[in-house]
Coordinates of C-alpha atoms in Angstrom, one line a residue:
Chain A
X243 CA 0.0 0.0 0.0
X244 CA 1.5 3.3 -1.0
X245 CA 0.0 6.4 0.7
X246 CA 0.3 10.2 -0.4
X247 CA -0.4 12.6 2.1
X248 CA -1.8 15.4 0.1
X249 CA -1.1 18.0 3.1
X250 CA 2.7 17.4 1.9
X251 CA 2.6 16.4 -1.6
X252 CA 1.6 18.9 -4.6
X253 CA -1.1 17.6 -6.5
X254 CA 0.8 17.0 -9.7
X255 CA 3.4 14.8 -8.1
X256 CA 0.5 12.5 -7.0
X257 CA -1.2 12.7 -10.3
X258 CA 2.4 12.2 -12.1
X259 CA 2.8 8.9 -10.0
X260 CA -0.4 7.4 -10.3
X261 CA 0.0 7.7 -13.9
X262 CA 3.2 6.1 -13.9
X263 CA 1.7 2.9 -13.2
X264 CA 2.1 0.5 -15.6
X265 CA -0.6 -2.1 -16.9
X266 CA 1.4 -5.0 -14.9
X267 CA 2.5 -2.4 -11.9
X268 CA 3.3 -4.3 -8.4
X269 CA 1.8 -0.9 -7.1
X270 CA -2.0 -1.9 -6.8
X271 CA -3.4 0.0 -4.2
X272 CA -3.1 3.1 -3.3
X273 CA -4.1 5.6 -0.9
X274 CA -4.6 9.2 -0.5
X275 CA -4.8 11.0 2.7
X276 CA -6.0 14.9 3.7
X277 CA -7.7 15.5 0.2
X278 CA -9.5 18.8 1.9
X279 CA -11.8 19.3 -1.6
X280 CA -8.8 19.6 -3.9
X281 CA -9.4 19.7 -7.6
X282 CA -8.3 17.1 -10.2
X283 CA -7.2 14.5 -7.9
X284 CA -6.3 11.2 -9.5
X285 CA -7.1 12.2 -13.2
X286 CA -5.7 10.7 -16.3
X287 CA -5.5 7.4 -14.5
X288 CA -4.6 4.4 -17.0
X289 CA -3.6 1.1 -15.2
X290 CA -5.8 -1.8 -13.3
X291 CA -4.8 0.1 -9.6
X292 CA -7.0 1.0 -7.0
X293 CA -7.0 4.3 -5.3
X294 CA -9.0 5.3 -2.1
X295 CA -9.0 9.0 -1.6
X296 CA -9.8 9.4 2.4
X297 CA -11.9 12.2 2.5
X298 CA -13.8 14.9 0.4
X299 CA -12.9 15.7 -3.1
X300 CA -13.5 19.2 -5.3
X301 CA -13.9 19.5 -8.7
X302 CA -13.5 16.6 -11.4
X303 CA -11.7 13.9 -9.3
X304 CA -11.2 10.8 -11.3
X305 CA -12.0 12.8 -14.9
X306 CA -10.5 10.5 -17.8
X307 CA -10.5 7.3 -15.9
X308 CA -9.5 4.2 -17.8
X309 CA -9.2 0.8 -16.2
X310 CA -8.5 2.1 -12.6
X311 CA -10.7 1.6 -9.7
X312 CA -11.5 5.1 -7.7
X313 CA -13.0 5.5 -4.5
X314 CA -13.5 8.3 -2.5
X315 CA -14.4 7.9 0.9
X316 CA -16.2 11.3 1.6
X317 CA -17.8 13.3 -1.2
X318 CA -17.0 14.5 -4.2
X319 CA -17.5 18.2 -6.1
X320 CA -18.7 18.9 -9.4
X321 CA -18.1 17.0 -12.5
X322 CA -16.7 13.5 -10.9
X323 CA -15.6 10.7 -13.3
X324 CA -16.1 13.2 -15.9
X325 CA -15.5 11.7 -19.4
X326 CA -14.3 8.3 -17.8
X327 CA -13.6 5.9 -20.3
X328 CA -13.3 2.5 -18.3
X329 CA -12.7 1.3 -14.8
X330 CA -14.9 1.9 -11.7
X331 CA -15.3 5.3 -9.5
X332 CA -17.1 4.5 -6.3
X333 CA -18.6 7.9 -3.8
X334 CA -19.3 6.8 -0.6
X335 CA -20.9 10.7 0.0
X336 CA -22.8 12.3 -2.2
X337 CA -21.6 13.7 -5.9
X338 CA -21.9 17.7 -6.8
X339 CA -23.2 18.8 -10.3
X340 CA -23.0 16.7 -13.9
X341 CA -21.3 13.8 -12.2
X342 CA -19.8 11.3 -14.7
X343 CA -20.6 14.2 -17.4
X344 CA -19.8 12.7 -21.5
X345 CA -18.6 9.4 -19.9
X346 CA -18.0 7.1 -22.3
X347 CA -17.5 3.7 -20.4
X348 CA -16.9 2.4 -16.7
X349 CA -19.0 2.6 -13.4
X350 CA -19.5 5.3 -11.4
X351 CA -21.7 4.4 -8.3
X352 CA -22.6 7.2 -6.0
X353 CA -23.8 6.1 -2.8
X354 CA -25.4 8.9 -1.7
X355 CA -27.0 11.6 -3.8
X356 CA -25.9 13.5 -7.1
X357 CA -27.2 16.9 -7.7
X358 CA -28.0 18.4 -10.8
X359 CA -26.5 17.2 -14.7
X360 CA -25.8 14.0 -13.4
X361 CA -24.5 11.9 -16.4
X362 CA -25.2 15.1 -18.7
X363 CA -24.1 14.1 -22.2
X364 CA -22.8 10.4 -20.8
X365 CA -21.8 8.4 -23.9
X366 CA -21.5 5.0 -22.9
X367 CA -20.9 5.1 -19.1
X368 CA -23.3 3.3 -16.5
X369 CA -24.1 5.5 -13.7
X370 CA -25.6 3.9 -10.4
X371 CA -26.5 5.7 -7.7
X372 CA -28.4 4.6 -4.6
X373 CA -29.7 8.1 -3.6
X374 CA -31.7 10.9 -6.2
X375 CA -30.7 12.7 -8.5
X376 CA -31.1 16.4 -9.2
X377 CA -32.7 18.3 -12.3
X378 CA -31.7 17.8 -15.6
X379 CA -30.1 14.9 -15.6
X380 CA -29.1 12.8 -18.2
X381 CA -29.3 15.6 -20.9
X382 CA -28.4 15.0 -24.1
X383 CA -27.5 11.0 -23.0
X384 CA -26.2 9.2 -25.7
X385 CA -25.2 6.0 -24.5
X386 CA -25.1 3.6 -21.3
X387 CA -27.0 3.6 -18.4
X388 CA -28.4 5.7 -15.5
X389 CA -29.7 3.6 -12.7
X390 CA -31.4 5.9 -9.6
X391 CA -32.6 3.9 -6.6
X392 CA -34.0 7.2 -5.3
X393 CA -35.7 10.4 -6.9
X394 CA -35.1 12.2 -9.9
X395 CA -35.4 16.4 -10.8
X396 CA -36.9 17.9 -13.0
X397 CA -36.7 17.5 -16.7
X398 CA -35.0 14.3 -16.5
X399 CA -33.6 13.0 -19.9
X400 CA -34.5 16.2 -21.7
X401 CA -33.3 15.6 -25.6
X402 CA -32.5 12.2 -24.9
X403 CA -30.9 10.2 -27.9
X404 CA -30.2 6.1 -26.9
X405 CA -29.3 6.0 -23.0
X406 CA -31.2 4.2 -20.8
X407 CA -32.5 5.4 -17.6
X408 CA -34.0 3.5 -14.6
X409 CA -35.3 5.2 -11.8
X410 CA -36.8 3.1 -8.6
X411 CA -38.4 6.7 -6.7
X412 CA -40.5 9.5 -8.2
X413 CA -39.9 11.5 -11.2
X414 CA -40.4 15.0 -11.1
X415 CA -40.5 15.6 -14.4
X416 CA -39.5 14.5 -17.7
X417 CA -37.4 16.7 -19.9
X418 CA -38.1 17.3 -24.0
X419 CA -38.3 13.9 -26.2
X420 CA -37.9 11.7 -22.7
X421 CA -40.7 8.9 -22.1
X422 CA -41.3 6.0 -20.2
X423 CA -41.0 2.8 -21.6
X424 CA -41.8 -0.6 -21.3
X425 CA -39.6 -3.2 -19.2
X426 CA -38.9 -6.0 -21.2
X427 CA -36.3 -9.3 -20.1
X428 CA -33.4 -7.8 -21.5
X429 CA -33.6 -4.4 -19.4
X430 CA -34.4 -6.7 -16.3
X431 CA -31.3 -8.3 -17.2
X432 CA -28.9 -5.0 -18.0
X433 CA -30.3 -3.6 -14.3
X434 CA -29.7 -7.0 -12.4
X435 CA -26.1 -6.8 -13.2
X436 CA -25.6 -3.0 -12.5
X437 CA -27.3 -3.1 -9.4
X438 CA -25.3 -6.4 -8.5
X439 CA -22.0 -5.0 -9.5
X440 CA -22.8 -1.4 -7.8
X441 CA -23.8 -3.1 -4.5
X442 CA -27.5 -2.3 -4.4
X443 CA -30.1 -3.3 -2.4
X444 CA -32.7 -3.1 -5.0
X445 CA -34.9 -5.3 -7.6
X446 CA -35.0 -4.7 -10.7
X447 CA -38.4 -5.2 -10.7
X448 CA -39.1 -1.9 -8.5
X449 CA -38.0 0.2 -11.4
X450 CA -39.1 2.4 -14.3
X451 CA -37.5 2.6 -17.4
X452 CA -37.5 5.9 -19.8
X453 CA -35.8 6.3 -22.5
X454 CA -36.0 8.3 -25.7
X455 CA -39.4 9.2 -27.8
X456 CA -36.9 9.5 -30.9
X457 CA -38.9 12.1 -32.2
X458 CA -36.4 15.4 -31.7
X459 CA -33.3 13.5 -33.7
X460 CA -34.9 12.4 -36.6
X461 CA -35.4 15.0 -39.2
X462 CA -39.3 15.4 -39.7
X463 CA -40.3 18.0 -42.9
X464 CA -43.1 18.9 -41.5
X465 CA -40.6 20.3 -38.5
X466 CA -38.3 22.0 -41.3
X467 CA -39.2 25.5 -40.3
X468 CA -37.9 25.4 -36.4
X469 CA -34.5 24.0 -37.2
Chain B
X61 CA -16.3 32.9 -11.1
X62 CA -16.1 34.4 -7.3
X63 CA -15.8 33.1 -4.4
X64 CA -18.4 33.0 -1.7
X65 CA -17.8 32.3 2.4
X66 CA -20.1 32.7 5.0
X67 CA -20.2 31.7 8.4
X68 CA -23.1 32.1 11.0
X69 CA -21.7 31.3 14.8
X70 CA -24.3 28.9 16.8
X71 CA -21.4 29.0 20.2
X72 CA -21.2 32.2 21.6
X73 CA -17.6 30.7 22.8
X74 CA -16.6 31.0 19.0
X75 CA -16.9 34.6 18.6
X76 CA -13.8 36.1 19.7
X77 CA -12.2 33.2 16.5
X78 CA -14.9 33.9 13.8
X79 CA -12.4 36.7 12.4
X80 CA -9.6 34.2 12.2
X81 CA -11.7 31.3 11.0
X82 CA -13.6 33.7 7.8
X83 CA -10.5 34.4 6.9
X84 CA -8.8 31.2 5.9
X85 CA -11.9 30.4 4.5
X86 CA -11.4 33.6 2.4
X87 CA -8.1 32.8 1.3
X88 CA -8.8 29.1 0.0
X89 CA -11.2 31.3 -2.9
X90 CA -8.7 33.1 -3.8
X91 CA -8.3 31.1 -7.6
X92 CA -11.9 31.8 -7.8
X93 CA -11.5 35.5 -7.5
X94 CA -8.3 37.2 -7.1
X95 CA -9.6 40.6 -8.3
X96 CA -10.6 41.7 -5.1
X97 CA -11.9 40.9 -1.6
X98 CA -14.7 41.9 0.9
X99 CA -15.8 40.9 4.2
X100 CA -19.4 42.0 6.3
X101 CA -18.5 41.0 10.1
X102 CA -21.1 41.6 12.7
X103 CA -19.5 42.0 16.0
X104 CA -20.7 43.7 19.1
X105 CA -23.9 46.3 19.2
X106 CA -22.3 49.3 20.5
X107 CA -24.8 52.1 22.0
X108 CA -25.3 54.4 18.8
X109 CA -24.8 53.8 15.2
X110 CA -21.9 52.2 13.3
X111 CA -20.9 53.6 9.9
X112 CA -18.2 52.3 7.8
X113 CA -16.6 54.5 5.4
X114 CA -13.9 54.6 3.1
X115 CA -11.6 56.8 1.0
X116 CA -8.6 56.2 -1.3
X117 CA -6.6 59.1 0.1
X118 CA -7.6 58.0 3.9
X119 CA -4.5 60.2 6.1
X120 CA -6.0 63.1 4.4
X121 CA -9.7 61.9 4.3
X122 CA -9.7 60.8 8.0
X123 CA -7.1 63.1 9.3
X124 CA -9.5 65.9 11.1
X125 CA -12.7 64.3 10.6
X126 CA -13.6 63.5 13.9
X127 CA -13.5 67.2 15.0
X128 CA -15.6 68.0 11.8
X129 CA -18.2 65.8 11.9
X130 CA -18.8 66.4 16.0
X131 CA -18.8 70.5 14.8
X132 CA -21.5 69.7 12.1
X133 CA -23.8 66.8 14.5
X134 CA -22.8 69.2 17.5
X135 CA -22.9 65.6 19.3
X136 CA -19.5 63.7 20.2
X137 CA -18.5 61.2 17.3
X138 CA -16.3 58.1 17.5
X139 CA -13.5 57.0 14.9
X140 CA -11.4 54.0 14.2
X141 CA -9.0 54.0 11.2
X142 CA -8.6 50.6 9.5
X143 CA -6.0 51.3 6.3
X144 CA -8.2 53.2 3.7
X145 CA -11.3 52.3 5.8
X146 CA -12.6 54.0 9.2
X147 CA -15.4 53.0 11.7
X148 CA -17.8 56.0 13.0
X149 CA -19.8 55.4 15.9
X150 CA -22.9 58.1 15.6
X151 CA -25.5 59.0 17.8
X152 CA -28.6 57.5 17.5
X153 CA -30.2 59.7 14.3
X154 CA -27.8 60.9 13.4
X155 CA -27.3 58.6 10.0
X156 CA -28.8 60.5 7.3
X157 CA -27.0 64.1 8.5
X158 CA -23.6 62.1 8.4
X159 CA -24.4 60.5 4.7
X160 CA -25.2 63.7 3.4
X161 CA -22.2 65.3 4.6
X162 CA -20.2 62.6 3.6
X163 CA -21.8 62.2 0.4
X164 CA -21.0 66.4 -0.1
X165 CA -17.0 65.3 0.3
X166 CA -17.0 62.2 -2.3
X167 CA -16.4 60.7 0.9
X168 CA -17.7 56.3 0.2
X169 CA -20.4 55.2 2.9
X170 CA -19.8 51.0 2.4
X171 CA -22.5 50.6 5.4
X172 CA -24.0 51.3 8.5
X173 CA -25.8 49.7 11.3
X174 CA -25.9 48.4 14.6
X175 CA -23.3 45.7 14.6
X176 CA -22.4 45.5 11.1
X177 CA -18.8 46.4 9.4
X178 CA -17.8 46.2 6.4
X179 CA -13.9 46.1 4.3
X180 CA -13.7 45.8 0.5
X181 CA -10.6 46.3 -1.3
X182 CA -8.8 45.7 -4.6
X183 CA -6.3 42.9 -4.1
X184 CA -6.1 39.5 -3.6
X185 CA -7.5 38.2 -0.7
X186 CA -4.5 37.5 1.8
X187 CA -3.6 40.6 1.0
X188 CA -6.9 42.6 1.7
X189 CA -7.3 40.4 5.1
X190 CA -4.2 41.7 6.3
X191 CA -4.8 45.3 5.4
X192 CA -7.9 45.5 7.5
X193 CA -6.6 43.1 10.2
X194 CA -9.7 40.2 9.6
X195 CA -8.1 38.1 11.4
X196 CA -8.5 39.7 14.3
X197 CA -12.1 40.6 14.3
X198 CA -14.6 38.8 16.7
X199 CA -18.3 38.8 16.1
X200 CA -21.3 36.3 15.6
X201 CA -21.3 36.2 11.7
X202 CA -19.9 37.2 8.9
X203 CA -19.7 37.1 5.0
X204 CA -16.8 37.2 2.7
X205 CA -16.1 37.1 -1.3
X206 CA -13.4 36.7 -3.7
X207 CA -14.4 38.6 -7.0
X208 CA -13.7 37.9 -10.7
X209 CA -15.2 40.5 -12.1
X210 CA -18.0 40.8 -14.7
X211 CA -20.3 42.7 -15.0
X212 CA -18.6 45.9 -14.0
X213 CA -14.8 47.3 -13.1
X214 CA -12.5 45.9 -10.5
X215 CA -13.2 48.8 -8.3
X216 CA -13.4 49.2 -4.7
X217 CA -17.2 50.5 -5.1
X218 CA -17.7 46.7 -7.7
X219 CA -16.0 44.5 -4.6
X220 CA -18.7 42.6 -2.5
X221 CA -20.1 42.8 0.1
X222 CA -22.9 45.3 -1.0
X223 CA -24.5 46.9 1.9
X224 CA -27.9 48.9 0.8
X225 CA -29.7 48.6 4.2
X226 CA -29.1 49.4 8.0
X227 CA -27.1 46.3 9.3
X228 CA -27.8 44.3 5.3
X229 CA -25.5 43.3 3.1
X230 CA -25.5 40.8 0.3
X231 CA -22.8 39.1 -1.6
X232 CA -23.3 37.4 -4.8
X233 CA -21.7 34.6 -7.4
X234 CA -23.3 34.7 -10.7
X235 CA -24.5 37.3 -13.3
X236 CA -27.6 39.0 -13.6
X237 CA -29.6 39.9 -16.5
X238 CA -32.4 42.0 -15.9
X239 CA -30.6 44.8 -13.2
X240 CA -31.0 47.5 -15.4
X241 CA -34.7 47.2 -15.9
X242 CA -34.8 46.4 -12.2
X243 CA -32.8 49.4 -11.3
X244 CA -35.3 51.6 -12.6
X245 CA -38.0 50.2 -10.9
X246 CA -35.9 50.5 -7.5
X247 CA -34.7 53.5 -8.2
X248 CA -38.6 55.0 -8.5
X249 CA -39.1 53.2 -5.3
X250 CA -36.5 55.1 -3.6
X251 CA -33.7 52.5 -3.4
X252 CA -31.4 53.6 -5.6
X253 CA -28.1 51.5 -6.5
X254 CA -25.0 53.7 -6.1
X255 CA -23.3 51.8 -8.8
X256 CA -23.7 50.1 -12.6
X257 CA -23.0 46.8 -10.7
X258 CA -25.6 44.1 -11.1
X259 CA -25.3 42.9 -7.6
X260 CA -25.6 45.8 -5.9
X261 CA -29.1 45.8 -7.8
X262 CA -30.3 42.6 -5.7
X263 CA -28.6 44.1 -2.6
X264 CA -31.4 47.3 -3.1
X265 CA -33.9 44.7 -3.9
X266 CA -33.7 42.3 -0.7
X267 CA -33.8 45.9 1.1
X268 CA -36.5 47.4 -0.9
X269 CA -38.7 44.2 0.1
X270 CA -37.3 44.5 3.8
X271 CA -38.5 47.7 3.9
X272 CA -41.7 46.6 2.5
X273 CA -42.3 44.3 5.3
X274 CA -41.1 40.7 4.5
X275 CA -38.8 38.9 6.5
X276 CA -35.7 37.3 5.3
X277 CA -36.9 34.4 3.9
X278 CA -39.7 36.0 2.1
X279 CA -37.1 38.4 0.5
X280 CA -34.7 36.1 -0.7
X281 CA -38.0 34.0 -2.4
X282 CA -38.9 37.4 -3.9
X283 CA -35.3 36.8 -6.1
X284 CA -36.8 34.2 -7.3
X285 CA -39.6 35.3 -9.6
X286 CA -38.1 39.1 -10.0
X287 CA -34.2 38.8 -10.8
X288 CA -33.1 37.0 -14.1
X289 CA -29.8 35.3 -14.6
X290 CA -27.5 33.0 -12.8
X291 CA -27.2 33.9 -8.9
X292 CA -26.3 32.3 -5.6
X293 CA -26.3 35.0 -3.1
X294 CA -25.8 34.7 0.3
X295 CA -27.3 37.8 2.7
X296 CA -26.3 38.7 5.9
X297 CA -28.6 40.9 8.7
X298 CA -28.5 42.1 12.3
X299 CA -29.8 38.8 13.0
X300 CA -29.6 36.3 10.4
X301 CA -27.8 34.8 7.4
X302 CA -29.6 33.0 4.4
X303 CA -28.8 31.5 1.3
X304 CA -30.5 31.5 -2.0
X305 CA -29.4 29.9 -5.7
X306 CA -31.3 30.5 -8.7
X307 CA -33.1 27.7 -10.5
X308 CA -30.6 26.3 -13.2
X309 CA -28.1 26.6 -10.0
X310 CA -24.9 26.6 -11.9
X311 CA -22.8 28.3 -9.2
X312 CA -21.6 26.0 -7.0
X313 CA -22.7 25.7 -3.3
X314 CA -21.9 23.9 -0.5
X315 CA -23.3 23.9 3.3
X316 CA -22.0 23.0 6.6
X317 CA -23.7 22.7 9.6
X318 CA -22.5 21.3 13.5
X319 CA -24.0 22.3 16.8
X320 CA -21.5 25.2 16.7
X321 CA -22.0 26.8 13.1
X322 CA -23.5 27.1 9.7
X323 CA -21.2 27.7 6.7
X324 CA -21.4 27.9 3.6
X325 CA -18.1 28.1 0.6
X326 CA -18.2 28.1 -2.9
X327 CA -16.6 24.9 -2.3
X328 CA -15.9 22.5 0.5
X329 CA -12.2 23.4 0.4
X330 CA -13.7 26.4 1.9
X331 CA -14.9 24.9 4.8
X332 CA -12.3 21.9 5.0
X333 CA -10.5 23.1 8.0
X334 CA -13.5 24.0 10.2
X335 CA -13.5 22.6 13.8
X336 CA -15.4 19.6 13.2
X337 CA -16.4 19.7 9.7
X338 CA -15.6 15.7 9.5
X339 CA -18.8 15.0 11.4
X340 CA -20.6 18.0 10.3
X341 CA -23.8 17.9 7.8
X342 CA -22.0 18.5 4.9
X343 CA -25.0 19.4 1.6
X344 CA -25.7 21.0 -1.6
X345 CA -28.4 23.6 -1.3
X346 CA -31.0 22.7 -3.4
X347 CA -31.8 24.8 -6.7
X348 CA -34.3 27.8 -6.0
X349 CA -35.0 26.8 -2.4
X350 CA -34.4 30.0 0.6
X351 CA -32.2 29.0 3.4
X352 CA -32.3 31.5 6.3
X353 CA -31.0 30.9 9.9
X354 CA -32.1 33.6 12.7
X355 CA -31.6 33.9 15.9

């Protein structure tokens, strides 16, 4: 175990070394000690370790993820696991604004709540988390999944191209071109193993699944005069 | 950007620290706005009325004043020099009389009440603190910015905190929209803003509706449906401290509350060395929803 006391250590040496790591490092785990809501800690990450920040994080901590395994103890600020490409970010707090914003692959699970924007623009990444969610999430979602055990804001899934969203709780409202849809096997299945892998206690059963009407993206003449 | 602080003191036993304890919160904004720095600390009530004012050229400004101003009130007058700011304590009444004559001599009134004072400065942060001695200053709350400026110059007048009421003052992170169309309106109601800057505009508004009778909370809701554009603001009075963000709620926000304290920071770096912030309630105020403590 290699720890980094932050209170001594400039940020870019610690991001320098965890980048370092190779694919077959000896290094595995790591941990990272008096965080105090720093910015950009552990970014750019690109080797199977695991890093435990001990504490609170600020802006984009764990942005650009690929293959590493991320978990921050406290909470984390704005834009979290922002365009993570593979690998697993875990929050034991809760997650500021557009958490796991343009991801493109990976797991983030938040285990408390995530405010608003959470998985804004996500292309690919599957976003679990057990608490709600804030308004306009999941705008512009492109790809993956967004799995909510809790709430979700207002205008959820507004101009929604292909993600998937489940949500267990109440939604507020749904945003432009977002509707519910029907459950079949195959989401049952998809939502088993995200909730397995993301350590919830939920059934897949309990949820709701919306997705997109399909109607803003497709090019519609009768439309021609509002583009 | 800018950088918001704020702390409201639950344990009277903190007070003689909240000086000490605003300003390393100050500091840690200083990347989010090194333009210029204010703080609103509410200490003590004194008997009479406290005015803070301010002048560029303050050993000529100040130098005399005293004696003046007790010749014009023909009541005794108290001053304390703080670098290019000084505290007056008035009699009771005798607010408007001092204004006007300070107002003749391009003399700055920042604010005035009962408890509240008030230093704004161009500079960065550490650097303001330490002019005006922050540090040292006791009280039971108090409100702080970092700006990066906007909507109008980098200008002693532009620094937050805006103070446009007896014992108010307002600081704000965002941009408004509608504050010259809102100007007008306060200005015909007799609250004119002294400046072009958009957030003094909100600072005569939560006054305006003060005036008009609604408490805190009902001000800061007022925001809501009559200023435009992106805001969290957080307001200080005699009595209380609140928090409002606008609905889209793009400017970040976090709170902090133990049995001792409430505090709020742009960020949690902010509030990451507060006595007992690991088992405080650490949260995200929620889009277009007032929070207002009073005690």
């Amino acid at each position: 175990m290699q720890t980094i006391d932050m209170a001594t250590t400039p940020l870019r040496d610690l991001n320098a070394a965890l980048q370092a790591q190779a694919k077959q490092t000896n290094q595995t785990a790591w941990e990272i000690v008096n965080p105090k809501g720093a910015h950009a800690i552990a970014v750019g990450l690109d080797a199977p370790i695991e890093v435990t920040v001990k504490g609170s994080t600020g802006y984009y901590c764990a942005g650009m993820n690929k293959q590493a395994t991320v978990k921050v103890t406290g909470s984390a600020g704005p834009g979290v696991a922002e365009n993570m490409m593979s690998g697993t970010v875990i929050i034991e707090g809760d997650a500021s604004q557009y958490a796991g914003a343009t991801g493109r692959g990976g797991l983030l699970v938040i285990k408390g709540n995530a405010s608003s924007r959470c998985g804004i623009s996500m292309k690919g990444i599957d976003i679990v988390v057990h608490g709600s969610i804030g308004h306009m999430s999941a705008f512009m979602a492109q790809s993956g999944n967004l799995v909510v055990l809790g709430d979700a804001g207002d205008a959820l899934g507004d101009s929604l191209y292909e993600a998937r969203l489940f949500v267990r709780g109440a939604v507020k409202s749904l945003g432009a071109d977002c509707v519910e849809k029907e459950m079949r096997p195959e989401h049952i299945a998809i939502l088993q193993d995200l909730l397995t892998r993301a350590g919830a206690d939920a059934k897949p059963e309990e949820f709701k699944r919306y997705g997109s009407a399909r109607t803003l993206y497709n090019f519609h003449v009768d439309n021609a005069s509002a583009y | 950007m800018c950088g918001i602080v704020g702390l409201f003191l639950k344990n009277e036993a903190l007070r003689p620290e909240l000086g000490g304890l605003l300003t390393d919160m100050l500091i840690t904004m200083t990347d989010r706005g090194p333009d210029s720095a204010g703080i609103a600390i509410y200490g003590d009530a004194d008997a009479g009325l406290k005015m803070t004012i301010q002048s560029d050229t303050p050993a000529e400004t100040f130098a005399g004043l005293q004696g003046a101003l007790e010749a014009e009130i023909g009541q005794p007058v108290e001053i304390r020099v703080v670098d290019t700011h000084a505290i007056l304590t008035l009699p009771e009444g005798s607010g408007p009389a001092v204004s006007a004559y300070m107002a003749e001599r391009g003399i700055r009134v920042m604010g005035t009440g009962e408890s509240m004072e008030i230093f704004k400065e161009v500079g960065l942060p550490k650097d303001v603190a330490a002019r005006f001695g922050l540090r040292q200053m006791a009280g039971s709350h108090g409100i702080g910015h970092t700006r990066m400026a906007t909507e109008s110059a980098v200008t002693t007048l532009g620094a937050h905190p805006f103070s446009t009421g007896a014992d108010q003052c307002l600081v704000h992170n965002g941009s408004l929209s509608n504050h010259n169309q809102m100007r007008r309106i306060l200005t015909q109601k007799g609250f004119a803003p002294k400046t072009q800057n958009d957030t003094e505009v909100a600072a005569c508004y939560i006054s305006s509706r003060l005036a008009e009778g609604a408490n805190l909370g009902e001000a800061l809701e007022g925001t809501l449906t009559d200023l435009d554009g992106f805001f969290t603001f957080v307001v200080g009075t005699k009595n209380g401290f609140g928090v409002v963000r606008d609905p889209v709620a793009c400017k970040p926000a976090v709170m902090a509350e133990t049995d001792d304290y409430v505090a709020f920071g742009s960020e949690y770096r902010a509030l990451a060395n507060l006595p007992g912030i690991e088992t405080a309630r650490v949260w995200e105020p929620e889009p277009a929803t007032v929070y207002f403590w009073e005690r």
